[in-house]
Short mmCIF file of C-alpha atoms in Angstrom, two decimals:
data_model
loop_
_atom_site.label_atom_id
_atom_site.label_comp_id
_atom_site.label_asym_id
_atom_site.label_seq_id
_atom_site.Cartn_x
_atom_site.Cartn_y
_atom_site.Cartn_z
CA UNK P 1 202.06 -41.62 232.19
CA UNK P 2 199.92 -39.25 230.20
CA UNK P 3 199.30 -35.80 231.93
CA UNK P 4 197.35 -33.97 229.96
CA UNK P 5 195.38 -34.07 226.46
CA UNK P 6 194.82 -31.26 223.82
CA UNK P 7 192.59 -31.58 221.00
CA UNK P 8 193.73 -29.09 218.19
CA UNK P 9 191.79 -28.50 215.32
CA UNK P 10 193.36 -27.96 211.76
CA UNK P 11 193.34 -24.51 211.96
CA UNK P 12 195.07 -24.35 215.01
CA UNK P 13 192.16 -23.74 217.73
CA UNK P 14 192.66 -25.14 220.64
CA UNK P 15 188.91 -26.79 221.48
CA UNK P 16 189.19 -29.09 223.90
CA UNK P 17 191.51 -29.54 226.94
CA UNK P 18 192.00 -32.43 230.17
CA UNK P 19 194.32 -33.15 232.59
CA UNK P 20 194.45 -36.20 234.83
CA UNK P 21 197.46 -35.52 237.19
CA UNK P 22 198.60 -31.74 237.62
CA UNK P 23 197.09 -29.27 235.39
CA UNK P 24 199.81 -28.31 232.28
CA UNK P 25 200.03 -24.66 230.78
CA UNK P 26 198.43 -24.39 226.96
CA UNK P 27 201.94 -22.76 226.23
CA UNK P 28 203.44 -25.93 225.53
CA UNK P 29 201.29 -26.56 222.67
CA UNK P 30 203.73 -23.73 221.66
CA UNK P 31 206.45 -26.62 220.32
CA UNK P 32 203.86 -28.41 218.31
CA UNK P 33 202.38 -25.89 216.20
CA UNK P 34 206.38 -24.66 215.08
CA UNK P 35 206.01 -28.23 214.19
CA UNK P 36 202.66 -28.16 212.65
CA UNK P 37 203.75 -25.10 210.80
CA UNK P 38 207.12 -26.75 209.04
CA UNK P 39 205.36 -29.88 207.61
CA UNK P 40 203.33 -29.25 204.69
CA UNK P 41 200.63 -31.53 205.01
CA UNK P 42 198.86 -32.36 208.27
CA UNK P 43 199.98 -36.20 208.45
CA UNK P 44 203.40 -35.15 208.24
CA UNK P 45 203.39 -33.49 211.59
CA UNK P 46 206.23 -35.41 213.51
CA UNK P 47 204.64 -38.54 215.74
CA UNK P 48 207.00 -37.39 219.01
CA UNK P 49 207.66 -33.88 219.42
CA UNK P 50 210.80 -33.51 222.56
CA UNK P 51 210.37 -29.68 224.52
CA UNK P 52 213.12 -29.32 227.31
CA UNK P 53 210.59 -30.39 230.26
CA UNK P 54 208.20 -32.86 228.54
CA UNK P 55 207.44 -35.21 225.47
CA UNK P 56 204.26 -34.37 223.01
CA UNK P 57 203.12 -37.65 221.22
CA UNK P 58 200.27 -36.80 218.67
CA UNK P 59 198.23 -38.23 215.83
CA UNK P 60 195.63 -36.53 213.67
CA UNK P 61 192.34 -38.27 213.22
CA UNK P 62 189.26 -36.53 211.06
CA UNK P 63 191.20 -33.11 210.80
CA UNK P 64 191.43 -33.08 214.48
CA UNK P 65 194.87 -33.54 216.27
CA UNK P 66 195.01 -35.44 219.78
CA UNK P 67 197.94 -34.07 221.65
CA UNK P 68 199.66 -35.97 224.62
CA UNK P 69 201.47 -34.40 226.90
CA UNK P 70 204.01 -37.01 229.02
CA UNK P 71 206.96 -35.99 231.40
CA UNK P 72 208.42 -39.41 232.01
CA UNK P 73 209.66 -42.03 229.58
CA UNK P 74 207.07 -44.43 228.32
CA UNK P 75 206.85 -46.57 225.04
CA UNK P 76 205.47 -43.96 222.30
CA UNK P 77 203.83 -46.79 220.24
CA UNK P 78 201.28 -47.35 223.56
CA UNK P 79 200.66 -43.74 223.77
CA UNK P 80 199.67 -43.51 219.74
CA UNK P 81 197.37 -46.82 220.11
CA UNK P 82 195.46 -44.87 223.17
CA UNK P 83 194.94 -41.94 221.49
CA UNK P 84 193.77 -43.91 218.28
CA UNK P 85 191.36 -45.72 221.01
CA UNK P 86 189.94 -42.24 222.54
CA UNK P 87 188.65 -41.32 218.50
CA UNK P 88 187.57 -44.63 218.21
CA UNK P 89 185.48 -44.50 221.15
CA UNK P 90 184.43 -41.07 220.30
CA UNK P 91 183.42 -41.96 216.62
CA UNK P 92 181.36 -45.14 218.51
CA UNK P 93 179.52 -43.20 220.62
CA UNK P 94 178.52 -40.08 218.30
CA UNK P 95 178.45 -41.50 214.93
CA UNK P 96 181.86 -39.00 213.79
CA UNK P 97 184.47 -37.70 215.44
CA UNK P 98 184.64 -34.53 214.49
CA UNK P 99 185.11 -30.87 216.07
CA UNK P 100 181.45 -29.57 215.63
CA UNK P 101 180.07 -33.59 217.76
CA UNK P 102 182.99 -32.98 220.33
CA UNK P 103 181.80 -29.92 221.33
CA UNK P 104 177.89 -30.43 221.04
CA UNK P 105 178.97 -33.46 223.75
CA UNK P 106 181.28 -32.28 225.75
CA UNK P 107 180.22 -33.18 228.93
CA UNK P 108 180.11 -37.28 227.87
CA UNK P 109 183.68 -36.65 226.24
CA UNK P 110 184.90 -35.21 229.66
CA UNK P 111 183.34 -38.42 231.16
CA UNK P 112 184.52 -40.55 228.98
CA UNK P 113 187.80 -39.66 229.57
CA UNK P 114 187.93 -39.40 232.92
CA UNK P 115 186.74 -43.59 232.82
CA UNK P 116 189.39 -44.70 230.17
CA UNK P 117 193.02 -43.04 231.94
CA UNK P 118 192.91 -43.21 235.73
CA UNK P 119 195.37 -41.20 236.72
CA UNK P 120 196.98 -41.23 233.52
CA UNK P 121 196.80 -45.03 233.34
CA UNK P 122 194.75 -46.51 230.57
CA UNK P 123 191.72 -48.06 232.51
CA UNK P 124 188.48 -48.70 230.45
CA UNK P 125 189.19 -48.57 226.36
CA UNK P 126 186.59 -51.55 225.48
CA UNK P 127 183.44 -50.07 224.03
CA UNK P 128 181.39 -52.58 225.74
CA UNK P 129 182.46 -51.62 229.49
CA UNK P 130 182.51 -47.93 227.94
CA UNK P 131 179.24 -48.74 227.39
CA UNK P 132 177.95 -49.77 230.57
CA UNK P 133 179.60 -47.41 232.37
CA UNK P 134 178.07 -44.19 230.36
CA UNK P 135 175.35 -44.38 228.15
CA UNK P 136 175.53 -43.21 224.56
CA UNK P 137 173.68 -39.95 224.00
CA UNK P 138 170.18 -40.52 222.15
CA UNK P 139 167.56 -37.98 221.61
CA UNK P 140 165.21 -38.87 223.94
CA UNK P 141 167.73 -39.65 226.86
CA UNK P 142 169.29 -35.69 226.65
CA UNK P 143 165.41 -34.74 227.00
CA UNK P 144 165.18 -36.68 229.94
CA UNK P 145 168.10 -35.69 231.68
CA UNK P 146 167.49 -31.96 230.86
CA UNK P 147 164.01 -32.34 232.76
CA UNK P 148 165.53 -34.75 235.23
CA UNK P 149 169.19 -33.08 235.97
CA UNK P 150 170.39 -36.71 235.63
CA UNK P 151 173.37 -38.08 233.86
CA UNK P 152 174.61 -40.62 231.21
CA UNK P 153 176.76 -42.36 233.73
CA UNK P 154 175.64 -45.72 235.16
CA UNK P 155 174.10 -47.13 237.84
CA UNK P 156 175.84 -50.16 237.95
CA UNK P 157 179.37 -51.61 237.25
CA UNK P 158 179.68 -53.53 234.21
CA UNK P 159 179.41 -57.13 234.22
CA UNK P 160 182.58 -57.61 231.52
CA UNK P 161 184.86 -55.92 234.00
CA UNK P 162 185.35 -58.67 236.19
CA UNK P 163 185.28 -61.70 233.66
CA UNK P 164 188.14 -63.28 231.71
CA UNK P 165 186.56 -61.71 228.34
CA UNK P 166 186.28 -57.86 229.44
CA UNK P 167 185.20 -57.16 225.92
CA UNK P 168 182.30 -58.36 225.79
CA UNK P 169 179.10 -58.10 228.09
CA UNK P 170 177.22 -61.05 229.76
CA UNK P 171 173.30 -61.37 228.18
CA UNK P 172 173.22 -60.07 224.58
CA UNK P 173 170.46 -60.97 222.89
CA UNK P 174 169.33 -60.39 219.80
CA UNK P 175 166.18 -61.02 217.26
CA UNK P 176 168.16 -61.10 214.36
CA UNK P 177 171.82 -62.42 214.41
CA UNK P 178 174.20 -60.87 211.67
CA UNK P 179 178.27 -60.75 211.40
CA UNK P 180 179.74 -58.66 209.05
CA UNK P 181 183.45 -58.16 208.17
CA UNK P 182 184.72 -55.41 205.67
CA UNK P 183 188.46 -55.95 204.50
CA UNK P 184 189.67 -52.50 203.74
CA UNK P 185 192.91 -51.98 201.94
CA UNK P 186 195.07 -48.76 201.30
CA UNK P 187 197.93 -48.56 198.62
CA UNK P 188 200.62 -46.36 199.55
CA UNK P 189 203.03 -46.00 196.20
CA UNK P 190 205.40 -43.53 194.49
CA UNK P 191 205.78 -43.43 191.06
CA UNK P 192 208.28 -42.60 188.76
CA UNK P 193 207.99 -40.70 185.68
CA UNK P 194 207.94 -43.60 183.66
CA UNK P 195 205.12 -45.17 185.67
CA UNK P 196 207.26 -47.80 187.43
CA UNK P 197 206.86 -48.56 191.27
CA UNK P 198 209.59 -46.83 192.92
CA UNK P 199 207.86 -48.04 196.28
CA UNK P 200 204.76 -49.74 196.45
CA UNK P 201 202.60 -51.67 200.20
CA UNK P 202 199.71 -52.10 201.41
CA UNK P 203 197.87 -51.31 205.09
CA UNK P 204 194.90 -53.40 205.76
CA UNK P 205 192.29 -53.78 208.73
CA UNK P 206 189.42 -55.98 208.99
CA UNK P 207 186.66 -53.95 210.50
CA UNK P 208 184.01 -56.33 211.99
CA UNK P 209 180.28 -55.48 213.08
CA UNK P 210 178.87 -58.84 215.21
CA UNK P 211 175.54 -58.74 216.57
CA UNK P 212 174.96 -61.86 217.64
CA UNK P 213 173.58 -63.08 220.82
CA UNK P 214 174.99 -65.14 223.60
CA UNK P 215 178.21 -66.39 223.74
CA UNK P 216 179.11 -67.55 220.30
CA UNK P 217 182.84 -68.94 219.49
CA UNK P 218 183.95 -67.91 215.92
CA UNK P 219 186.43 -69.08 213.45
CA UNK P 220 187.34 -67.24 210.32
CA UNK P 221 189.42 -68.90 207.68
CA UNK P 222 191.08 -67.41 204.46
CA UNK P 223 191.28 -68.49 200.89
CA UNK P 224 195.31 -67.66 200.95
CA UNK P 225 196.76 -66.99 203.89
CA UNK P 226 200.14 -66.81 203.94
CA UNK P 227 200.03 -63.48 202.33
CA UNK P 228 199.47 -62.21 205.91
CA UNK P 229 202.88 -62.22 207.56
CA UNK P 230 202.89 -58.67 208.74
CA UNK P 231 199.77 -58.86 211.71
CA UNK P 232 198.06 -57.41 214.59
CA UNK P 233 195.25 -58.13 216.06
CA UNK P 234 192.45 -57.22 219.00
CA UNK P 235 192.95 -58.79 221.96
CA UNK P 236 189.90 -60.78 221.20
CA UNK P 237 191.74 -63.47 218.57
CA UNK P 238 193.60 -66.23 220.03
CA UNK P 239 197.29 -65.96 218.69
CA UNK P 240 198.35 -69.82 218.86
CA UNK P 241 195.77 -70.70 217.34
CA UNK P 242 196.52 -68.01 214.05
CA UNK P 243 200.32 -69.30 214.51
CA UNK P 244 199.47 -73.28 214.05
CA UNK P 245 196.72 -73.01 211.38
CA UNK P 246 196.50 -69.87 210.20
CA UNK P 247 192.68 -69.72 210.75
CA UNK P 248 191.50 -66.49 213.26
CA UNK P 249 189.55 -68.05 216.49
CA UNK P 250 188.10 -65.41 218.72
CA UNK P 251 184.93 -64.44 220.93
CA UNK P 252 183.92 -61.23 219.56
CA UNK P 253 183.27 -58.27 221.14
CA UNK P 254 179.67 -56.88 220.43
CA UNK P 255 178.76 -54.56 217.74
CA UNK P 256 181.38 -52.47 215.80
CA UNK P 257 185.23 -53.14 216.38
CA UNK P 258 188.32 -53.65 214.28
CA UNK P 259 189.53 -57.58 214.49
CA UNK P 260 193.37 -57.32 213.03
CA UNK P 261 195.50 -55.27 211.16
CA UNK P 262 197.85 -55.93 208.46
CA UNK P 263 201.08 -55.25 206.43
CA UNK P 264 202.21 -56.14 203.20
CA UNK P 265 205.66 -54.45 202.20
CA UNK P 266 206.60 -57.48 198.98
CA UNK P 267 206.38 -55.56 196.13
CA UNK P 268 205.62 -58.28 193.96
CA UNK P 269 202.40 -58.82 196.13
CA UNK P 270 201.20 -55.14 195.60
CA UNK P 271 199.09 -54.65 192.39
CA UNK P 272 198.97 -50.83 191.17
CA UNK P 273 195.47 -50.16 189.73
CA UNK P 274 196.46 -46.90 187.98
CA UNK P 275 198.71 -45.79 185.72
CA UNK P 276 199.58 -42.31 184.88
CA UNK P 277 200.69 -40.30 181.52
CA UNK P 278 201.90 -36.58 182.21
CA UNK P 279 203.62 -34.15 181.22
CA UNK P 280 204.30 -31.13 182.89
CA UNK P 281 206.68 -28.31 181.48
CA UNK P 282 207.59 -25.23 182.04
CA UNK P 283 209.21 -22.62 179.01
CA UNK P 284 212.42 -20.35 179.66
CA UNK P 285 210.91 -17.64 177.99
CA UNK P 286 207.19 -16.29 177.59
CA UNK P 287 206.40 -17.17 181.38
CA UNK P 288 203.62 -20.04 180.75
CA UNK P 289 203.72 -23.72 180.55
CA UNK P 290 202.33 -26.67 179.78
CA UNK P 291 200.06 -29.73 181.06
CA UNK P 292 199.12 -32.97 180.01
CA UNK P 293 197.78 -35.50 181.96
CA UNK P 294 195.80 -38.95 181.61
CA UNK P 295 194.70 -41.72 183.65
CA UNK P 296 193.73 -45.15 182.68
CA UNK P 297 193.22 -48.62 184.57
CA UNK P 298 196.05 -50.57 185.10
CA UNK P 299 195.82 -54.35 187.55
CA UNK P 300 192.45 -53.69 188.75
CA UNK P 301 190.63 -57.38 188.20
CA UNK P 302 187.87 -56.19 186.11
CA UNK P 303 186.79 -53.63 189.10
CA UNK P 304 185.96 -49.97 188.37
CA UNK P 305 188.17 -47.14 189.62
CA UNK P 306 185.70 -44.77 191.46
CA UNK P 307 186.17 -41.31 193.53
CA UNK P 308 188.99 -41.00 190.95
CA UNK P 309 191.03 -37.24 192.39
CA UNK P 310 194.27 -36.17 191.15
CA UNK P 311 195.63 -33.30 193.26
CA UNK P 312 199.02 -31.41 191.80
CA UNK P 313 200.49 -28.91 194.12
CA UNK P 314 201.95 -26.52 191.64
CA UNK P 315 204.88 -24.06 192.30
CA UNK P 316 204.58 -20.42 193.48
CA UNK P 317 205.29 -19.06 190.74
CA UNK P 318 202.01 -20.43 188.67
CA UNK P 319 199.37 -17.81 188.98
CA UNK P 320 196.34 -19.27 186.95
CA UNK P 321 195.44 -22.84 184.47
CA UNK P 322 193.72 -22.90 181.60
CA UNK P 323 192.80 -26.02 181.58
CA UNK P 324 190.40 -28.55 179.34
CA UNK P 325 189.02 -31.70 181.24
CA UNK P 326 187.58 -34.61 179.33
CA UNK P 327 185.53 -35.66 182.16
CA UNK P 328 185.05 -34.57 185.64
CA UNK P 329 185.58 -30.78 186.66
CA UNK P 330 188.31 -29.11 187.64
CA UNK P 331 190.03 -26.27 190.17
CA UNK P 332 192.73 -24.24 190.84
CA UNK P 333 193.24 -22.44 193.55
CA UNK P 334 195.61 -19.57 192.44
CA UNK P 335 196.33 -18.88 196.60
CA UNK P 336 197.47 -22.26 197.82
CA UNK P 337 198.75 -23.61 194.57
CA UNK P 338 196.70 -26.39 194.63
CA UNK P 339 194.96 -28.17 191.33
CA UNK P 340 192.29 -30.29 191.98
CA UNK P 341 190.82 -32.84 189.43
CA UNK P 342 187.85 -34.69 190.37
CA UNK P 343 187.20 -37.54 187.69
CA UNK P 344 184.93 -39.62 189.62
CA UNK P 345 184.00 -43.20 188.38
CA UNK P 346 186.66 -43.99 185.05
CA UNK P 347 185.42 -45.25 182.32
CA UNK P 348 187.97 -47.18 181.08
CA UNK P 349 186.70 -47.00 177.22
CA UNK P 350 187.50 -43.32 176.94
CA UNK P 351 189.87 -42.30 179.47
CA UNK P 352 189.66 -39.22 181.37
CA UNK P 353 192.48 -36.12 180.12
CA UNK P 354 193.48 -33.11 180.89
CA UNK P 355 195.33 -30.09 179.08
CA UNK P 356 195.96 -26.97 178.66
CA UNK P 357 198.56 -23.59 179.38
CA UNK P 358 199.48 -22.47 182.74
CA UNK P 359 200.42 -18.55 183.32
CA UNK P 360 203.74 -17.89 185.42
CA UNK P 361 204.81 -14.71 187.72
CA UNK P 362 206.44 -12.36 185.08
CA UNK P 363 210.16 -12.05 185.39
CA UNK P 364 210.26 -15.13 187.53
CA UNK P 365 212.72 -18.01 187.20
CA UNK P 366 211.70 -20.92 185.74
CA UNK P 367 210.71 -23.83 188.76
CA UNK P 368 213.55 -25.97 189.35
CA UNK P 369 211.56 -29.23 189.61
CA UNK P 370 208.19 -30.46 188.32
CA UNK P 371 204.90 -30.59 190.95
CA UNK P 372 204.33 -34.26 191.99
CA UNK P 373 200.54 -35.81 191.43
CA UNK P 374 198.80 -37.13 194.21
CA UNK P 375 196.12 -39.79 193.57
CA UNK P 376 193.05 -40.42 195.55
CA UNK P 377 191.24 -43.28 194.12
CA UNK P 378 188.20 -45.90 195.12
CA UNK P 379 187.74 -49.91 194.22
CA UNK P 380 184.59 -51.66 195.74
CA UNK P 381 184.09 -55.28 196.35
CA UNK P 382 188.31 -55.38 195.73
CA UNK P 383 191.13 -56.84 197.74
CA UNK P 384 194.18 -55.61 195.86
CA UNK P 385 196.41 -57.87 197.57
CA UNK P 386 194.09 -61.13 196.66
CA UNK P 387 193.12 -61.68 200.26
CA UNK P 388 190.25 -63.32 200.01
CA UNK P 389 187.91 -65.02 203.05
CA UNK P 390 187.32 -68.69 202.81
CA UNK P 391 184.60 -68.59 205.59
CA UNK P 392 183.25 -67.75 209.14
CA UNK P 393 182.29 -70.82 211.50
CA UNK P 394 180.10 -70.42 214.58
CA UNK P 395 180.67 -72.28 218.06
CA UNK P 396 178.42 -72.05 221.00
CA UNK P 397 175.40 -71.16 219.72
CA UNK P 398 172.75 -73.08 217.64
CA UNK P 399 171.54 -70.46 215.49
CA UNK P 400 172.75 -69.71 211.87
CA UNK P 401 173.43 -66.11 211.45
CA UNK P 402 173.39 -64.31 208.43
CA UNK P 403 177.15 -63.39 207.42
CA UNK P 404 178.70 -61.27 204.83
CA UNK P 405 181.87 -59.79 203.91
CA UNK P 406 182.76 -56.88 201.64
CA UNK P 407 186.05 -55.64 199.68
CA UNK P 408 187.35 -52.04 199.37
CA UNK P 409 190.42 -50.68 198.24
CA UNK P 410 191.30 -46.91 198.32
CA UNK P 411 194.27 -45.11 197.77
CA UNK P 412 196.44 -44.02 200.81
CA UNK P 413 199.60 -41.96 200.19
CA UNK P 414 199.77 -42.44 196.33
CA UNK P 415 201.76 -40.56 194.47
CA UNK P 416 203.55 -39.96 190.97
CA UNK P 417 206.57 -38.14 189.92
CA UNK P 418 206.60 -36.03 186.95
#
C-alpha cells in the first residue's frame, strides 16, 4: 500500500524520509512541489497528486507536509486518516509536532513508524499499544539510555493487542480519576459584500482526555442531538447504540484521544459571530487608494470574540499603507502583499477600525478586483452550533470521577468579499 513517506517542511526542505517496501527516489517529490508552488496557500495543495508511475496523497499538519508515496490503487480517504494518525501519534508522544521535535527524536519517529505500517500495512495506530511497544521519551529515560546504550522499545508485547478492546491497556490505575471532553468547533464561511452568508458550516471534534482507572463503561448524552447528522467516530463508541438513542456508549481509550467528529452543512444551523463593514477602493488617477474597515459582534450568545486577526492579501501593485488602527496593531508587509491586523479580544462597546491611504506602483493599472479579508477569530466556553452536553454516566466502576467539559469556537476558513 504505502511505499514510502516524506515529511516536507513549508519551505520546501525535505527533513525526514522512510520507506517500508523498496526504497523510492526523492525526485518524485519533484510533482508535488510544481503543485505546492501553484496553490497560494499551503492547505490548498491538492489532497492526490497522479505522476505517470505512482500516486502522492498528502496533508499538511503544523506547517509540516506528510507525503505518501503509493504505486497501486487504494482508497485515498484511508491513506489521509493514516497520515492524520502518524501526527497524532507524534504530537502524543512529544508534546508538538513540529520540524525542530521531529528531528531532536528521530530515532523514536523512525521506530515508531516502523511499528504502525508493516510492510506498508497499517499495523499499530492506537496510542496505548504505541505505548507499550516504545516508551515516550522523558528526561531522565534519554540519560539512561545514553549511559546504558539501551532503547525506548519494549520488553514485552502489549497486553491490548490481543484483547477485543486493542485501545485500551489491561491495569490502569489511577489516584485521582478525571474525564474531560472539549467540543471544538470551526466556522468555515464566505461573505459577501453586503455581509450575507454566501456559504456558511461547521467542522466539529470532541477531543476527550480520560484518566480513569479500570475498566469503566461510559455513556455521554446531549442536550439536542439531532443537530448531529453528519458523524464519525473512534472505533471506541458503539454505533447501534448512537443510531437507536442517540446517546454515545463507549470504553475509552486511556488518556488523550479524539471520540467523534462532526458536520453541519444547514445553513440555518450555522450562527456567524462577526460581521464586517469595508470598504476598499482604488482611484484611476493619483495611484493611491483607500481603506476602511470595522468589525463588530454579530450571533455570538453574550460570548467575547478573542484572538480577533483580519488578514487582507492586497494586490501587487500596492507598495505601502498608511494606516490608523483603533485598537490592536497593525502590518504590512510591502514584499508578500500581506496586511495583518491583530485586534485581539473586541470590545464590543467601541468597536475596533481601521483607515487610512494606500500608495500604488506609478503608472500601473488600476487592480481589477478588490483583496478578500480573511478572519481568524476565538470564542471560549461557546458551541456555535448550540451543541450542548446533557451528561457523562459511568459503568463498571464504583468511583465518582470528577468530569468537565469545555466550549471553543474558532474560525476556520472565514472569509469576506469586498
Amino acid at each position: 500500500m504505502i511505499h514510502s513517506l516524506f515529511l516536507i517542511s513549508n519551505a520546501g526542505d525535505l527533513f525526514l524520509e522512510k520507506h517500508w517496501k523498496s526504497v523510492i527516489s526523492r525526485s518524485v517529490c519533484d510533482y508535488f512541489f510544481e503543485a505546492r508552488e501553484k496553490a497560494v496557500e499551503p492547505d490548498n495543495v491538492p489532497p492526490v497528486i497522479r505522476t505517470p508511475h505512482h500516486y502522492l496523497i498528502n496533508i499538511y499538519r503544523e506547517k509540516i507536509f506528510f507525503v505518501s508515496v503509493i504505486q497501486t490503487e487504494v482508497p485515498p480517504l484511508f491513506v489521509i486518516e493514516f497520515l492524520h494518525r502518524v501526527a497524532e501519534t507524534f504530537q502524543d508522544y512529544f508534546g508538538e509536532c513540529s520540524e525542530t521535535t521531529i528531528k531532536d527524536n528521530v530515532v523514536i519517529v523512525y521506530e515508531l513508524l516502523e511499528e504502525m505500517l508493516d510492510n506498508g500495512f497499517p499495523l499499530a495506530t492506537e496510542s496505548n499499544i504505541l505505548k507499550e511497544l516504545i516508551r515516550p521519551p522523558t528526561i531522565l529515560r534519554s540519560m539512561v539510555n545514553t549511559i546504558t546504550g539501551s532503547s525506548n522499545v519494549g520488553e514485552t508485547l502489549p497486553t491490548g493487542q490481543l484483547s477485543t478492546i486493542p485501545w485500551r491497556r489491561a491495569g490502569v490505575k489511577y489516584t485521582s480519576n478525571e474525564a474531560y471532553f472539549d467540543v471544538v468547533e470551526e466556522i468555515d464561511a464566505i461573505l459577501d459584500k453586503s455581509g450575507t452568508a454566501v456559504f456558511a458550516e461547521i467542522q466539529g471534534v470532541i477531543d476527550a482526555c480520560v484518566k480513569l482507572s479500570g475498566m469503566p463503561d461510559l455513556t455521554l448524552s446531549f442536550m439536542n442531538p439531532r443537530l448531529l447528522d453528519d458523524v464519525s467516530f473512534h472505533p471506541c463508541v458503539r454505533y447501534k447504540r448512537w443510531e437507536s438513542e442517540r446517546v454515545i456508549s463507549f470504553i475509552p481509550p486511556d488518556g488523550n484521544f479524539q471520540l467523534m467528529s462532526y458536520h453541519i452543512s444547514a445553513q440555518n444551523l450555522v450562527a456567524i459571530p462577526v460581521y464586517v463593514k469595508q470598504n476598499i477602493s482604488f482611484f484611476e488617477t493619483g495611484s493611491s487608494g483607500r481603506l476602511d474597515i470595522t468589525v463588530g459582534p454579530k450571533q455570538t450568545m453574550g460570548k467575547t470574540l478573542e484572538c480577533l486577526v483580519v488578514t487582507v492579501h492586497m494586490p501587487k501593485v500596492v507598495l505601502s499603507a498608511n494606516l490608523s488602527a483603533t485598537q490592536g496593531t497593525y502590518n504590512y508587509d510591502p514584499v508578500t502583499k500581506i496586511l495583518v491586523w491583530d485586534i485581539g479580544k473586541l470590545n464590543p462597546q467601541k468597536l475596533p477600525n481601521l483607515k487610512g491611504s494606500l500608495s500604488l506602483q506609478s503608472g500601473a493599472p488600476k487592480p481589477e478586483e478588490n483583496p478578500s479579508l480573511n478572519i481568524d477569530l476565538k470564542i471560549q466556553q461557546l458551541a456555535i452550533s448550540g451543541l450542548k452536553v446533557n451528561r457523562l454516566d459511568v459503568y463498571g466502576e464504583k468511583y465518582k470521577p470528577f468530569k468537565g467539559v469545555k466550549y471553543v469556537t474558532k474560525a476556520g476558513k472565514f472569509q469576506v468579499r469586498t
